[in-house]
Short mmCIF file of N, CA, C and O and ligand atoms in Angstrom, two decimals:
data_model
loop_
_atom_site.label_atom_id
_atom_site.label_comp_id
_atom_site.label_asym_id
_atom_site.label_seq_id
_atom_site.Cartn_x
_atom_site.Cartn_y
_atom_site.Cartn_z
N HIS A 18 28.97 101.58 -21.77
CA HIS A 18 28.24 102.85 -21.76
C HIS A 18 26.76 102.59 -21.50
O HIS A 18 26.17 101.65 -22.04
N HIS A 19 26.14 103.44 -20.68
CA HIS A 19 24.75 103.28 -20.26
C HIS A 19 23.79 103.23 -21.44
O HIS A 19 22.89 102.40 -21.50
N LYS A 20 24.00 104.13 -22.42
CA LYS A 20 23.11 104.20 -23.58
C LYS A 20 23.18 102.93 -24.42
O LYS A 20 22.18 102.46 -24.96
N ASP A 21 24.39 102.35 -24.51
CA ASP A 21 24.58 101.10 -25.27
C ASP A 21 23.83 99.95 -24.60
O ASP A 21 23.23 99.12 -25.28
N ILE A 22 23.87 99.91 -23.26
CA ILE A 22 23.20 98.84 -22.51
C ILE A 22 21.69 98.95 -22.70
O ILE A 22 21.01 97.96 -22.94
N LEU A 23 21.15 100.17 -22.62
CA LEU A 23 19.72 100.39 -22.84
C LEU A 23 19.31 99.95 -24.23
O LEU A 23 18.26 99.33 -24.42
N ARG A 24 20.13 100.28 -25.22
CA ARG A 24 19.82 99.92 -26.61
C ARG A 24 19.84 98.40 -26.80
O ARG A 24 18.93 97.84 -27.40
N GLU A 25 20.86 97.74 -26.25
CA GLU A 25 20.93 96.27 -26.32
C GLU A 25 19.68 95.65 -25.72
O GLU A 25 19.12 94.70 -26.26
N ASP A 26 19.25 96.21 -24.60
CA ASP A 26 18.06 95.71 -23.91
C ASP A 26 16.81 95.88 -24.77
O ASP A 26 15.99 94.98 -24.87
N LYS A 27 16.68 97.04 -25.40
CA LYS A 27 15.53 97.30 -26.28
C LYS A 27 15.55 96.38 -27.50
O LYS A 27 14.50 95.86 -27.91
N LEU A 28 16.72 96.18 -28.06
CA LEU A 28 16.83 95.30 -29.23
C LEU A 28 16.45 93.86 -28.87
O LEU A 28 15.76 93.18 -29.62
N MET A 29 16.88 93.44 -27.69
CA MET A 29 16.53 92.11 -27.19
C MET A 29 15.02 91.98 -27.03
O MET A 29 14.43 90.96 -27.43
N GLN A 30 14.39 93.01 -26.48
CA GLN A 30 12.93 92.99 -26.31
C GLN A 30 12.22 92.91 -27.66
O GLN A 30 11.22 92.20 -27.80
N ILE A 31 12.74 93.64 -28.64
CA ILE A 31 12.14 93.61 -29.99
C ILE A 31 12.25 92.20 -30.57
O ILE A 31 11.28 91.68 -31.13
N CYS A 32 13.42 91.58 -30.41
CA CYS A 32 13.62 90.21 -30.92
C CYS A 32 12.59 89.26 -30.32
O CYS A 32 11.95 88.48 -31.04
N HIS A 33 12.42 89.32 -29.01
CA HIS A 33 11.48 88.42 -28.34
C HIS A 33 10.04 88.73 -28.72
O HIS A 33 9.24 87.81 -28.96
N LEU A 34 9.72 90.01 -28.80
CA LEU A 34 8.36 90.43 -29.19
C LEU A 34 8.00 89.86 -30.56
O LEU A 34 6.91 89.31 -30.75
N LEU A 35 8.92 89.98 -31.50
CA LEU A 35 8.66 89.50 -32.87
C LEU A 35 8.56 87.97 -32.89
O LEU A 35 7.63 87.41 -33.46
N LYS A 36 9.52 87.31 -32.24
CA LYS A 36 9.52 85.84 -32.25
C LYS A 36 8.28 85.27 -31.56
O LYS A 36 7.68 84.31 -32.04
N ASP A 37 7.87 85.88 -30.46
CA ASP A 37 6.76 85.34 -29.67
C ASP A 37 5.40 85.64 -30.28
O ASP A 37 4.42 84.97 -29.95
N ASN A 38 5.31 86.66 -31.13
CA ASN A 38 4.00 87.08 -31.64
C ASN A 38 3.72 86.73 -33.09
O ASN A 38 2.58 86.79 -33.53
N ILE A 39 4.76 86.38 -33.83
CA ILE A 39 4.54 86.02 -35.23
C ILE A 39 4.97 84.55 -35.37
O ILE A 39 6.14 84.22 -35.19
N ASP A 40 3.99 83.71 -35.64
CA ASP A 40 4.23 82.26 -35.47
C ASP A 40 5.28 81.71 -36.42
O ASP A 40 5.94 80.73 -36.08
N TYR A 41 5.47 82.32 -37.58
CA TYR A 41 6.47 81.80 -38.52
C TYR A 41 7.83 82.49 -38.38
O TYR A 41 8.73 82.24 -39.18
N TYR A 42 7.99 83.35 -37.35
CA TYR A 42 9.31 83.90 -37.01
C TYR A 42 9.92 83.00 -35.93
O TYR A 42 9.52 83.06 -34.77
N ASP A 43 10.87 82.16 -36.31
CA ASP A 43 11.41 81.18 -35.37
C ASP A 43 12.76 81.55 -34.79
O ASP A 43 13.18 81.02 -33.76
N TRP A 44 13.46 82.45 -35.46
CA TRP A 44 14.72 82.99 -34.92
C TRP A 44 14.79 84.44 -35.40
O TRP A 44 14.60 84.70 -36.59
N VAL A 45 15.00 85.36 -34.46
CA VAL A 45 15.04 86.79 -34.80
C VAL A 45 16.29 87.39 -34.18
O VAL A 45 16.51 87.27 -32.96
N GLY A 46 17.11 88.01 -35.00
CA GLY A 46 18.33 88.60 -34.44
C GLY A 46 18.83 89.79 -35.25
O GLY A 46 18.41 90.00 -36.40
N PHE A 47 19.70 90.55 -34.62
CA PHE A 47 20.35 91.67 -35.29
C PHE A 47 21.83 91.36 -35.47
O PHE A 47 22.48 90.83 -34.56
N TYR A 48 22.34 91.67 -36.64
CA TYR A 48 23.79 91.66 -36.89
C TYR A 48 24.22 93.10 -37.15
O TYR A 48 23.47 93.89 -37.74
N PHE A 49 25.43 93.44 -36.68
CA PHE A 49 25.96 94.79 -36.89
C PHE A 49 27.36 94.75 -37.48
O PHE A 49 28.15 93.85 -37.16
N ARG A 50 27.63 95.77 -38.30
CA ARG A 50 28.98 95.88 -38.85
C ARG A 50 29.97 96.10 -37.71
O ARG A 50 29.70 96.87 -36.77
N ASN A 51 31.10 95.41 -37.78
CA ASN A 51 32.15 95.51 -36.76
C ASN A 51 33.08 96.66 -37.11
O ASN A 51 34.10 96.45 -37.78
N GLY A 52 32.74 97.86 -36.67
CA GLY A 52 33.58 99.04 -36.93
C GLY A 52 33.79 99.23 -38.41
O GLY A 52 32.85 99.25 -39.19
N ASP A 53 35.05 99.37 -38.82
CA ASP A 53 35.38 99.55 -40.23
C ASP A 53 35.71 98.22 -40.91
O ASP A 53 36.02 98.18 -42.10
N LYS A 54 35.67 97.14 -40.14
CA LYS A 54 35.97 95.81 -40.71
C LYS A 54 34.82 95.36 -41.61
O LYS A 54 33.66 95.69 -41.36
N GLU A 55 35.16 94.58 -42.60
CA GLU A 55 34.13 94.06 -43.51
C GLU A 55 33.59 92.75 -42.98
O GLU A 55 33.72 91.69 -43.61
N GLU A 56 32.98 92.83 -41.78
CA GLU A 56 32.36 91.66 -41.16
C GLU A 56 31.21 92.09 -40.28
O GLU A 56 31.17 93.23 -39.79
N LEU A 57 30.28 91.15 -40.09
CA LEU A 57 29.12 91.37 -39.22
C LEU A 57 29.33 90.61 -37.92
O LEU A 57 29.91 89.52 -37.91
N ILE A 58 28.84 91.23 -36.83
CA ILE A 58 28.90 90.59 -35.51
C ILE A 58 27.46 90.41 -35.02
O ILE A 58 26.65 91.34 -35.15
N LEU A 59 27.17 89.24 -34.46
CA LEU A 59 25.83 89.00 -33.93
C LEU A 59 25.56 89.89 -32.73
O LEU A 59 26.38 89.99 -31.81
N GLY A 60 24.41 90.54 -32.76
CA GLY A 60 23.94 91.35 -31.63
C GLY A 60 22.84 90.59 -30.89
O GLY A 60 22.84 89.36 -30.88
N PRO A 61 21.90 91.32 -30.28
CA PRO A 61 20.81 90.67 -29.56
C PRO A 61 19.99 89.77 -30.49
O PRO A 61 19.80 90.09 -31.67
N TYR A 62 19.52 88.65 -29.96
CA TYR A 62 18.71 87.71 -30.75
C TYR A 62 17.78 86.94 -29.83
O TYR A 62 18.01 86.88 -28.61
N ALA A 63 16.75 86.35 -30.42
CA ALA A 63 15.84 85.44 -29.71
C ALA A 63 15.74 84.16 -30.51
O ALA A 63 15.53 84.21 -31.72
N GLY A 64 15.90 83.04 -29.86
CA GLY A 64 15.88 81.74 -30.53
C GLY A 64 17.11 80.94 -30.14
O GLY A 64 17.84 81.32 -29.23
N GLU A 65 17.31 79.85 -30.85
CA GLU A 65 18.44 78.97 -30.56
C GLU A 65 19.77 79.70 -30.74
O GLU A 65 19.91 80.49 -31.68
N PRO A 66 20.75 79.43 -29.86
CA PRO A 66 22.08 80.01 -30.06
C PRO A 66 22.66 79.55 -31.41
O PRO A 66 22.35 78.46 -31.86
N THR A 67 23.44 80.42 -32.04
CA THR A 67 24.05 80.09 -33.32
C THR A 67 25.56 80.17 -33.23
O THR A 67 26.10 80.97 -32.45
N ASP A 68 26.25 79.33 -34.02
CA ASP A 68 27.71 79.37 -34.09
C ASP A 68 28.18 80.57 -34.90
O ASP A 68 29.34 80.96 -34.83
N HIS A 69 27.27 81.14 -35.70
CA HIS A 69 27.67 82.17 -36.65
C HIS A 69 27.57 83.57 -36.05
O HIS A 69 26.68 84.34 -36.39
N THR A 70 28.51 83.85 -35.13
CA THR A 70 28.53 85.14 -34.45
C THR A 70 29.34 86.17 -35.22
O THR A 70 29.22 87.36 -34.97
N VAL A 71 30.15 85.70 -36.16
CA VAL A 71 30.91 86.60 -37.04
C VAL A 71 30.69 86.12 -38.48
O VAL A 71 30.89 84.95 -38.78
N ILE A 72 30.25 87.04 -39.34
CA ILE A 72 29.99 86.69 -40.75
C ILE A 72 30.72 87.70 -41.65
O ILE A 72 30.44 88.90 -41.58
N PRO A 73 31.66 87.22 -42.48
CA PRO A 73 32.37 88.14 -43.38
C PRO A 73 31.40 88.71 -44.43
O PRO A 73 30.47 88.02 -44.86
N PHE A 74 31.64 89.96 -44.84
CA PHE A 74 30.87 90.57 -45.92
C PHE A 74 30.91 89.64 -47.13
O PHE A 74 31.98 89.11 -47.47
N GLY A 75 29.75 89.47 -47.77
CA GLY A 75 29.66 88.64 -48.97
C GLY A 75 29.27 87.20 -48.68
O GLY A 75 28.81 86.50 -49.57
N LYS A 76 29.46 86.76 -47.43
CA LYS A 76 29.17 85.35 -47.09
C LYS A 76 27.76 85.19 -46.56
O LYS A 76 27.30 85.93 -45.69
N GLY A 77 27.06 84.17 -47.09
CA GLY A 77 25.71 83.88 -46.63
C GLY A 77 24.73 84.96 -47.05
O GLY A 77 25.09 85.92 -47.76
N ILE A 78 23.50 84.81 -46.64
CA ILE A 78 22.47 85.78 -46.95
C ILE A 78 22.79 87.11 -46.26
O ILE A 78 22.72 88.19 -46.86
N CYS A 79 23.20 87.01 -44.99
CA CYS A 79 23.52 88.21 -44.21
C CYS A 79 24.68 88.99 -44.83
O CYS A 79 24.60 90.21 -45.00
N GLY A 80 25.75 88.26 -45.17
CA GLY A 80 26.92 88.90 -45.75
C GLY A 80 26.63 89.55 -47.09
O GLY A 80 27.23 90.57 -47.44
N GLN A 81 25.70 88.97 -47.83
CA GLN A 81 25.32 89.55 -49.12
C GLN A 81 24.54 90.86 -48.92
O GLN A 81 24.72 91.81 -49.69
N VAL A 82 23.68 90.89 -47.90
CA VAL A 82 22.89 92.10 -47.63
C VAL A 82 23.81 93.23 -47.15
O VAL A 82 23.57 94.41 -47.45
N ALA A 83 24.88 92.87 -46.44
CA ALA A 83 25.85 93.87 -45.98
C ALA A 83 26.47 94.61 -47.16
O ALA A 83 26.82 95.79 -47.06
N VAL A 84 26.57 93.91 -48.30
CA VAL A 84 27.18 94.47 -49.50
C VAL A 84 26.14 95.13 -50.42
O VAL A 84 26.38 96.19 -51.00
N SER A 85 24.97 94.48 -50.56
CA SER A 85 23.97 94.94 -51.54
C SER A 85 23.11 96.10 -51.04
O SER A 85 22.54 96.83 -51.85
N ASN A 86 22.97 96.24 -49.72
CA ASN A 86 22.07 97.23 -49.10
C ASN A 86 20.60 96.99 -49.47
O ASN A 86 19.79 97.91 -49.39
N GLN A 87 20.28 95.77 -49.90
CA GLN A 87 18.92 95.45 -50.34
C GLN A 87 18.30 94.38 -49.44
O GLN A 87 19.01 93.52 -48.92
N ASN A 88 16.97 94.45 -49.33
CA ASN A 88 16.25 93.36 -48.67
C ASN A 88 16.56 92.05 -49.39
O ASN A 88 16.74 92.04 -50.62
N PHE A 89 16.62 90.96 -48.63
CA PHE A 89 16.84 89.65 -49.23
C PHE A 89 15.82 88.68 -48.64
O PHE A 89 15.88 88.36 -47.45
N VAL A 90 14.88 88.26 -49.47
CA VAL A 90 13.88 87.28 -49.05
C VAL A 90 14.23 85.95 -49.68
O VAL A 90 14.41 85.86 -50.90
N VAL A 91 14.37 84.93 -48.84
CA VAL A 91 14.72 83.59 -49.31
C VAL A 91 13.56 82.65 -49.00
O VAL A 91 13.40 82.21 -47.86
N PRO A 92 12.73 82.33 -50.00
CA PRO A 92 11.57 81.45 -49.76
C PRO A 92 11.97 80.04 -49.37
O PRO A 92 11.28 79.38 -48.62
N ASP A 93 13.13 79.58 -49.95
CA ASP A 93 13.59 78.22 -49.71
C ASP A 93 15.12 78.24 -49.62
O ASP A 93 15.80 78.44 -50.62
N VAL A 94 15.64 78.03 -48.42
CA VAL A 94 17.10 78.14 -48.24
C VAL A 94 17.85 77.08 -49.04
O VAL A 94 19.01 77.29 -49.40
N LYS A 95 17.19 75.97 -49.34
CA LYS A 95 17.85 74.88 -50.10
C LYS A 95 18.21 75.33 -51.51
O LYS A 95 19.10 74.75 -52.14
N ALA A 96 17.51 76.34 -52.02
CA ALA A 96 17.75 76.82 -53.39
C ALA A 96 18.90 77.83 -53.45
O ALA A 96 19.23 78.32 -54.54
N GLN A 97 19.50 78.17 -52.30
CA GLN A 97 20.59 79.16 -52.25
C GLN A 97 21.94 78.46 -52.13
O GLN A 97 22.09 77.59 -51.27
N ASP A 98 22.91 78.84 -52.95
CA ASP A 98 24.23 78.23 -52.75
C ASP A 98 25.11 79.05 -51.80
O ASP A 98 25.92 78.50 -51.09
N ASN A 99 24.91 80.38 -51.78
CA ASN A 99 25.65 81.21 -50.81
C ASN A 99 24.77 81.41 -49.58
O ASN A 99 24.16 82.45 -49.39
N TYR A 100 24.73 80.37 -48.77
CA TYR A 100 23.86 80.35 -47.60
C TYR A 100 24.60 79.69 -46.45
O TYR A 100 25.30 78.69 -46.63
N ILE A 101 24.48 80.26 -45.24
CA ILE A 101 25.10 79.69 -44.04
C ILE A 101 23.99 79.07 -43.20
O ILE A 101 23.13 79.79 -42.68
N ALA A 102 23.99 77.76 -43.09
CA ALA A 102 22.95 77.07 -42.31
C ALA A 102 23.22 77.23 -40.82
O ALA A 102 24.33 76.97 -40.34
N CYS A 103 22.22 77.70 -40.09
CA CYS A 103 22.33 77.83 -38.63
C CYS A 103 21.66 76.67 -37.93
O CYS A 103 22.04 76.28 -36.84
N SER A 104 20.65 76.11 -38.57
CA SER A 104 19.89 75.03 -37.95
C SER A 104 19.26 74.21 -39.07
O SER A 104 18.87 74.75 -40.10
N PHE A 105 19.14 72.91 -38.85
CA PHE A 105 18.56 72.03 -39.86
C PHE A 105 17.04 72.27 -40.01
O PHE A 105 16.45 71.86 -41.00
N THR A 106 16.44 72.89 -39.01
CA THR A 106 14.99 73.10 -39.06
C THR A 106 14.60 74.32 -39.90
O THR A 106 13.44 74.46 -40.27
N VAL A 107 15.57 75.19 -40.21
CA VAL A 107 15.26 76.43 -40.94
C VAL A 107 15.00 76.14 -42.41
O VAL A 107 15.77 75.46 -43.07
N LYS A 108 13.88 76.69 -42.90
CA LYS A 108 13.52 76.48 -44.31
C LYS A 108 13.54 77.76 -45.14
O LYS A 108 13.65 77.71 -46.36
N SER A 109 13.43 78.91 -44.46
CA SER A 109 13.38 80.17 -45.19
C SER A 109 13.97 81.29 -44.32
O SER A 109 14.15 81.11 -43.11
N GLU A 110 14.24 82.42 -44.97
CA GLU A 110 14.93 83.50 -44.24
C GLU A 110 14.58 84.84 -44.87
O GLU A 110 14.34 84.92 -46.09
N ILE A 111 14.57 85.89 -44.04
CA ILE A 111 14.42 87.26 -44.56
C ILE A 111 15.44 88.14 -43.84
O ILE A 111 15.60 88.02 -42.62
N VAL A 112 16.15 88.95 -44.61
CA VAL A 112 17.14 89.87 -44.03
C VAL A 112 16.87 91.27 -44.58
O VAL A 112 16.77 91.47 -45.80
N ILE A 113 16.71 92.22 -43.65
CA ILE A 113 16.40 93.60 -44.02
C ILE A 113 17.50 94.51 -43.47
O ILE A 113 17.76 94.51 -42.26
N PRO A 114 18.19 95.27 -44.35
CA PRO A 114 19.28 96.13 -43.86
C PRO A 114 18.78 97.25 -42.95
O PRO A 114 17.63 97.68 -43.06
N LEU A 115 19.65 97.66 -42.05
CA LEU A 115 19.34 98.71 -41.08
C LEU A 115 20.19 99.93 -41.41
O LEU A 115 21.43 99.87 -41.36
N PHE A 116 19.51 101.02 -41.77
CA PHE A 116 20.22 102.24 -42.16
C PHE A 116 20.15 103.30 -41.07
O PHE A 116 19.07 103.58 -40.54
N VAL A 117 21.29 103.87 -40.75
CA VAL A 117 21.34 105.02 -39.84
C VAL A 117 22.02 106.16 -40.61
O VAL A 117 23.16 106.01 -41.04
N GLU A 118 21.28 107.24 -40.80
CA GLU A 118 21.75 108.38 -41.59
C GLU A 118 22.27 107.91 -42.96
O GLU A 118 23.36 108.32 -43.40
N GLY A 119 21.50 107.01 -43.57
CA GLY A 119 21.82 106.55 -44.92
C GLY A 119 22.88 105.48 -45.00
O GLY A 119 23.15 104.95 -46.08
N LYS A 120 23.49 105.14 -43.87
CA LYS A 120 24.55 104.12 -43.87
C LYS A 120 24.02 102.77 -43.40
O LYS A 120 23.30 102.70 -42.39
N ASN A 121 24.38 101.72 -44.12
CA ASN A 121 24.00 100.36 -43.75
C ASN A 121 24.88 99.91 -42.59
O ASN A 121 26.05 99.58 -42.78
N ILE A 122 24.31 99.91 -41.37
CA ILE A 122 25.12 99.59 -40.18
C ILE A 122 24.89 98.16 -39.69
O ILE A 122 25.54 97.72 -38.75
N GLY A 123 23.93 97.48 -40.30
CA GLY A 123 23.62 96.11 -39.87
C GLY A 123 22.33 95.65 -40.47
O GLY A 123 21.96 96.09 -41.57
N GLN A 124 21.65 94.77 -39.78
CA GLN A 124 20.45 94.17 -40.37
C GLN A 124 19.65 93.42 -39.32
O GLN A 124 20.19 93.03 -38.29
N ILE A 125 18.38 93.23 -39.64
CA ILE A 125 17.57 92.27 -38.87
C ILE A 125 17.47 91.01 -39.71
O ILE A 125 17.29 91.08 -40.94
N ASP A 126 17.65 89.87 -39.05
CA ASP A 126 17.67 88.57 -39.73
C ASP A 126 16.62 87.69 -39.08
O ASP A 126 16.61 87.54 -37.86
N ILE A 127 15.73 87.13 -39.89
CA ILE A 127 14.69 86.24 -39.36
C ILE A 127 14.70 84.93 -40.12
O ILE A 127 14.72 84.91 -41.35
N ASP A 128 14.73 83.84 -39.35
CA ASP A 128 14.65 82.49 -39.90
C ASP A 128 13.27 81.92 -39.61
O ASP A 128 12.70 82.18 -38.55
N SER A 129 12.77 81.13 -40.55
CA SER A 129 11.48 80.46 -40.35
C SER A 129 11.62 78.97 -40.62
O SER A 129 12.37 78.56 -41.51
N ASN A 130 10.89 78.18 -39.85
CA ASN A 130 10.86 76.72 -40.07
C ASN A 130 9.78 76.34 -41.09
O ASN A 130 9.54 75.17 -41.33
N ILE A 131 9.14 77.36 -41.65
CA ILE A 131 8.08 77.17 -42.65
C ILE A 131 8.66 77.56 -44.03
O ILE A 131 9.47 78.48 -44.12
N LEU A 132 8.21 76.87 -45.05
CA LEU A 132 8.64 77.18 -46.42
C LEU A 132 7.85 78.37 -46.96
O LEU A 132 6.63 78.42 -46.84
N ASP A 133 8.57 79.35 -47.51
CA ASP A 133 7.98 80.49 -48.23
C ASP A 133 6.88 81.25 -47.46
O ASP A 133 5.78 81.46 -48.00
N PRO A 134 7.16 81.69 -46.22
CA PRO A 134 6.12 82.38 -45.45
C PRO A 134 6.14 83.90 -45.61
O PRO A 134 5.18 84.58 -45.25
N PHE A 135 7.25 84.45 -46.11
CA PHE A 135 7.44 85.91 -46.07
C PHE A 135 6.82 86.59 -47.28
O PHE A 135 7.00 86.15 -48.41
N THR A 136 6.09 87.67 -47.00
CA THR A 136 5.44 88.45 -48.06
C THR A 136 5.99 89.89 -48.03
O THR A 136 6.82 90.23 -47.18
N GLU A 137 5.48 90.70 -48.95
CA GLU A 137 5.88 92.11 -48.95
C GLU A 137 5.44 92.81 -47.67
O GLU A 137 6.04 93.81 -47.27
N MET A 138 4.41 92.28 -47.02
CA MET A 138 4.00 92.84 -45.72
C MET A 138 5.10 92.69 -44.69
O MET A 138 5.32 93.60 -43.88
N ASP A 139 5.80 91.54 -44.70
CA ASP A 139 6.93 91.35 -43.78
C ASP A 139 8.03 92.36 -44.09
O ASP A 139 8.63 92.93 -43.18
N GLU A 140 8.29 92.55 -45.39
CA GLU A 140 9.33 93.51 -45.77
C GLU A 140 8.99 94.91 -45.28
O GLU A 140 9.83 95.58 -44.67
N ARG A 141 7.75 95.37 -45.54
CA ARG A 141 7.35 96.72 -45.13
C ARG A 141 7.37 96.83 -43.60
O ARG A 141 7.84 97.82 -43.04
N PHE A 142 6.87 95.81 -42.93
CA PHE A 142 6.82 95.81 -41.46
C PHE A 142 8.23 95.87 -40.87
O PHE A 142 8.51 96.67 -39.97
N LEU A 143 9.13 95.04 -41.40
CA LEU A 143 10.50 94.99 -40.84
C LEU A 143 11.30 96.23 -41.21
O LEU A 143 12.17 96.66 -40.44
N GLU A 144 10.98 96.84 -42.35
CA GLU A 144 11.60 98.14 -42.68
C GLU A 144 11.17 99.18 -41.64
O GLU A 144 11.97 100.01 -41.20
N PHE A 145 9.90 99.12 -41.25
CA PHE A 145 9.39 100.03 -40.21
C PHE A 145 10.09 99.78 -38.87
O PHE A 145 10.52 100.72 -38.20
N VAL A 146 10.21 98.49 -38.50
CA VAL A 146 10.91 98.13 -37.26
C VAL A 146 12.33 98.70 -37.28
O VAL A 146 12.79 99.33 -36.32
N ASN A 147 13.03 98.49 -38.40
CA ASN A 147 14.41 98.99 -38.50
C ASN A 147 14.48 100.51 -38.45
O ASN A 147 15.43 101.07 -37.87
N ALA A 148 13.50 101.18 -39.02
CA ALA A 148 13.48 102.65 -38.97
C ALA A 148 13.32 103.12 -37.52
O ALA A 148 13.93 104.12 -37.11
N GLU A 149 12.54 102.38 -36.73
CA GLU A 149 12.40 102.69 -35.30
C GLU A 149 13.70 102.40 -34.56
O GLU A 149 14.14 103.19 -33.72
N VAL A 150 14.31 101.25 -34.88
CA VAL A 150 15.58 100.87 -34.26
C VAL A 150 16.66 101.91 -34.57
O VAL A 150 17.47 102.26 -33.69
N ALA A 151 16.65 102.44 -35.78
CA ALA A 151 17.66 103.44 -36.19
C ALA A 151 17.65 104.65 -35.28
O ALA A 151 18.69 105.28 -35.05
N LYS A 152 16.47 104.96 -34.72
CA LYS A 152 16.34 106.14 -33.82
C LYS A 152 17.10 105.94 -32.51
O LYS A 152 17.35 106.89 -31.79
N LEU A 153 17.45 104.69 -32.20
CA LEU A 153 18.19 104.39 -30.96
C LEU A 153 19.68 104.68 -31.13
O LEU A 153 20.44 104.62 -30.16
N PHE A 154 20.10 104.95 -32.37
CA PHE A 154 21.53 105.19 -32.63
C PHE A 154 21.84 106.68 -32.74
O PHE A 154 20.98 107.47 -33.04
N1 LIG B 212 21.53 82.02 -42.52
C1 LIG B 212 22.33 83.22 -42.39
C2 LIG B 212 23.31 83.10 -41.25
C3 LIG B 212 22.78 83.61 -39.97
S1 LIG B 212 21.77 82.44 -39.19
O1 LIG B 212 20.48 82.43 -40.03
C4 LIG B 212 21.33 83.05 -37.68
C5 LIG B 212 23.06 83.51 -43.68
O2 LIG B 212 23.04 82.70 -44.61
O3 LIG B 212 23.68 84.58 -43.75
#
């Protein structure tokens, strides 16, 4: 569908814009719920390719956010036991759920190679980004 292709393109541009302009954003991607299934599917992203294109609800930081509907800031990934490693260089992560008409339909996921870089400013900023992205749905 034409509208889906335009949206994918815009999401891809957002990923690159964020990764290229914020020095501690080293991987930026969107995951979306796969229909009524309790799993996330990788959408547009910028950064190294990842093996984790499907993530069951509850698994990893992303899977936990799919269930909790809450922001998840991880200052140090080594301190998390329910964590899916995508790259050995990643030290921290932030995941912000994406709501469309009150429903959690996915999330923006950002990995950083820096320890503990994310602040409440990142949370507020990424909530704003997701609110803009929600308008594309
Ligand atoms: N680290 C994530 C998996 C996705 S990769 O970061 C791209 C997690 O624990 O859910």
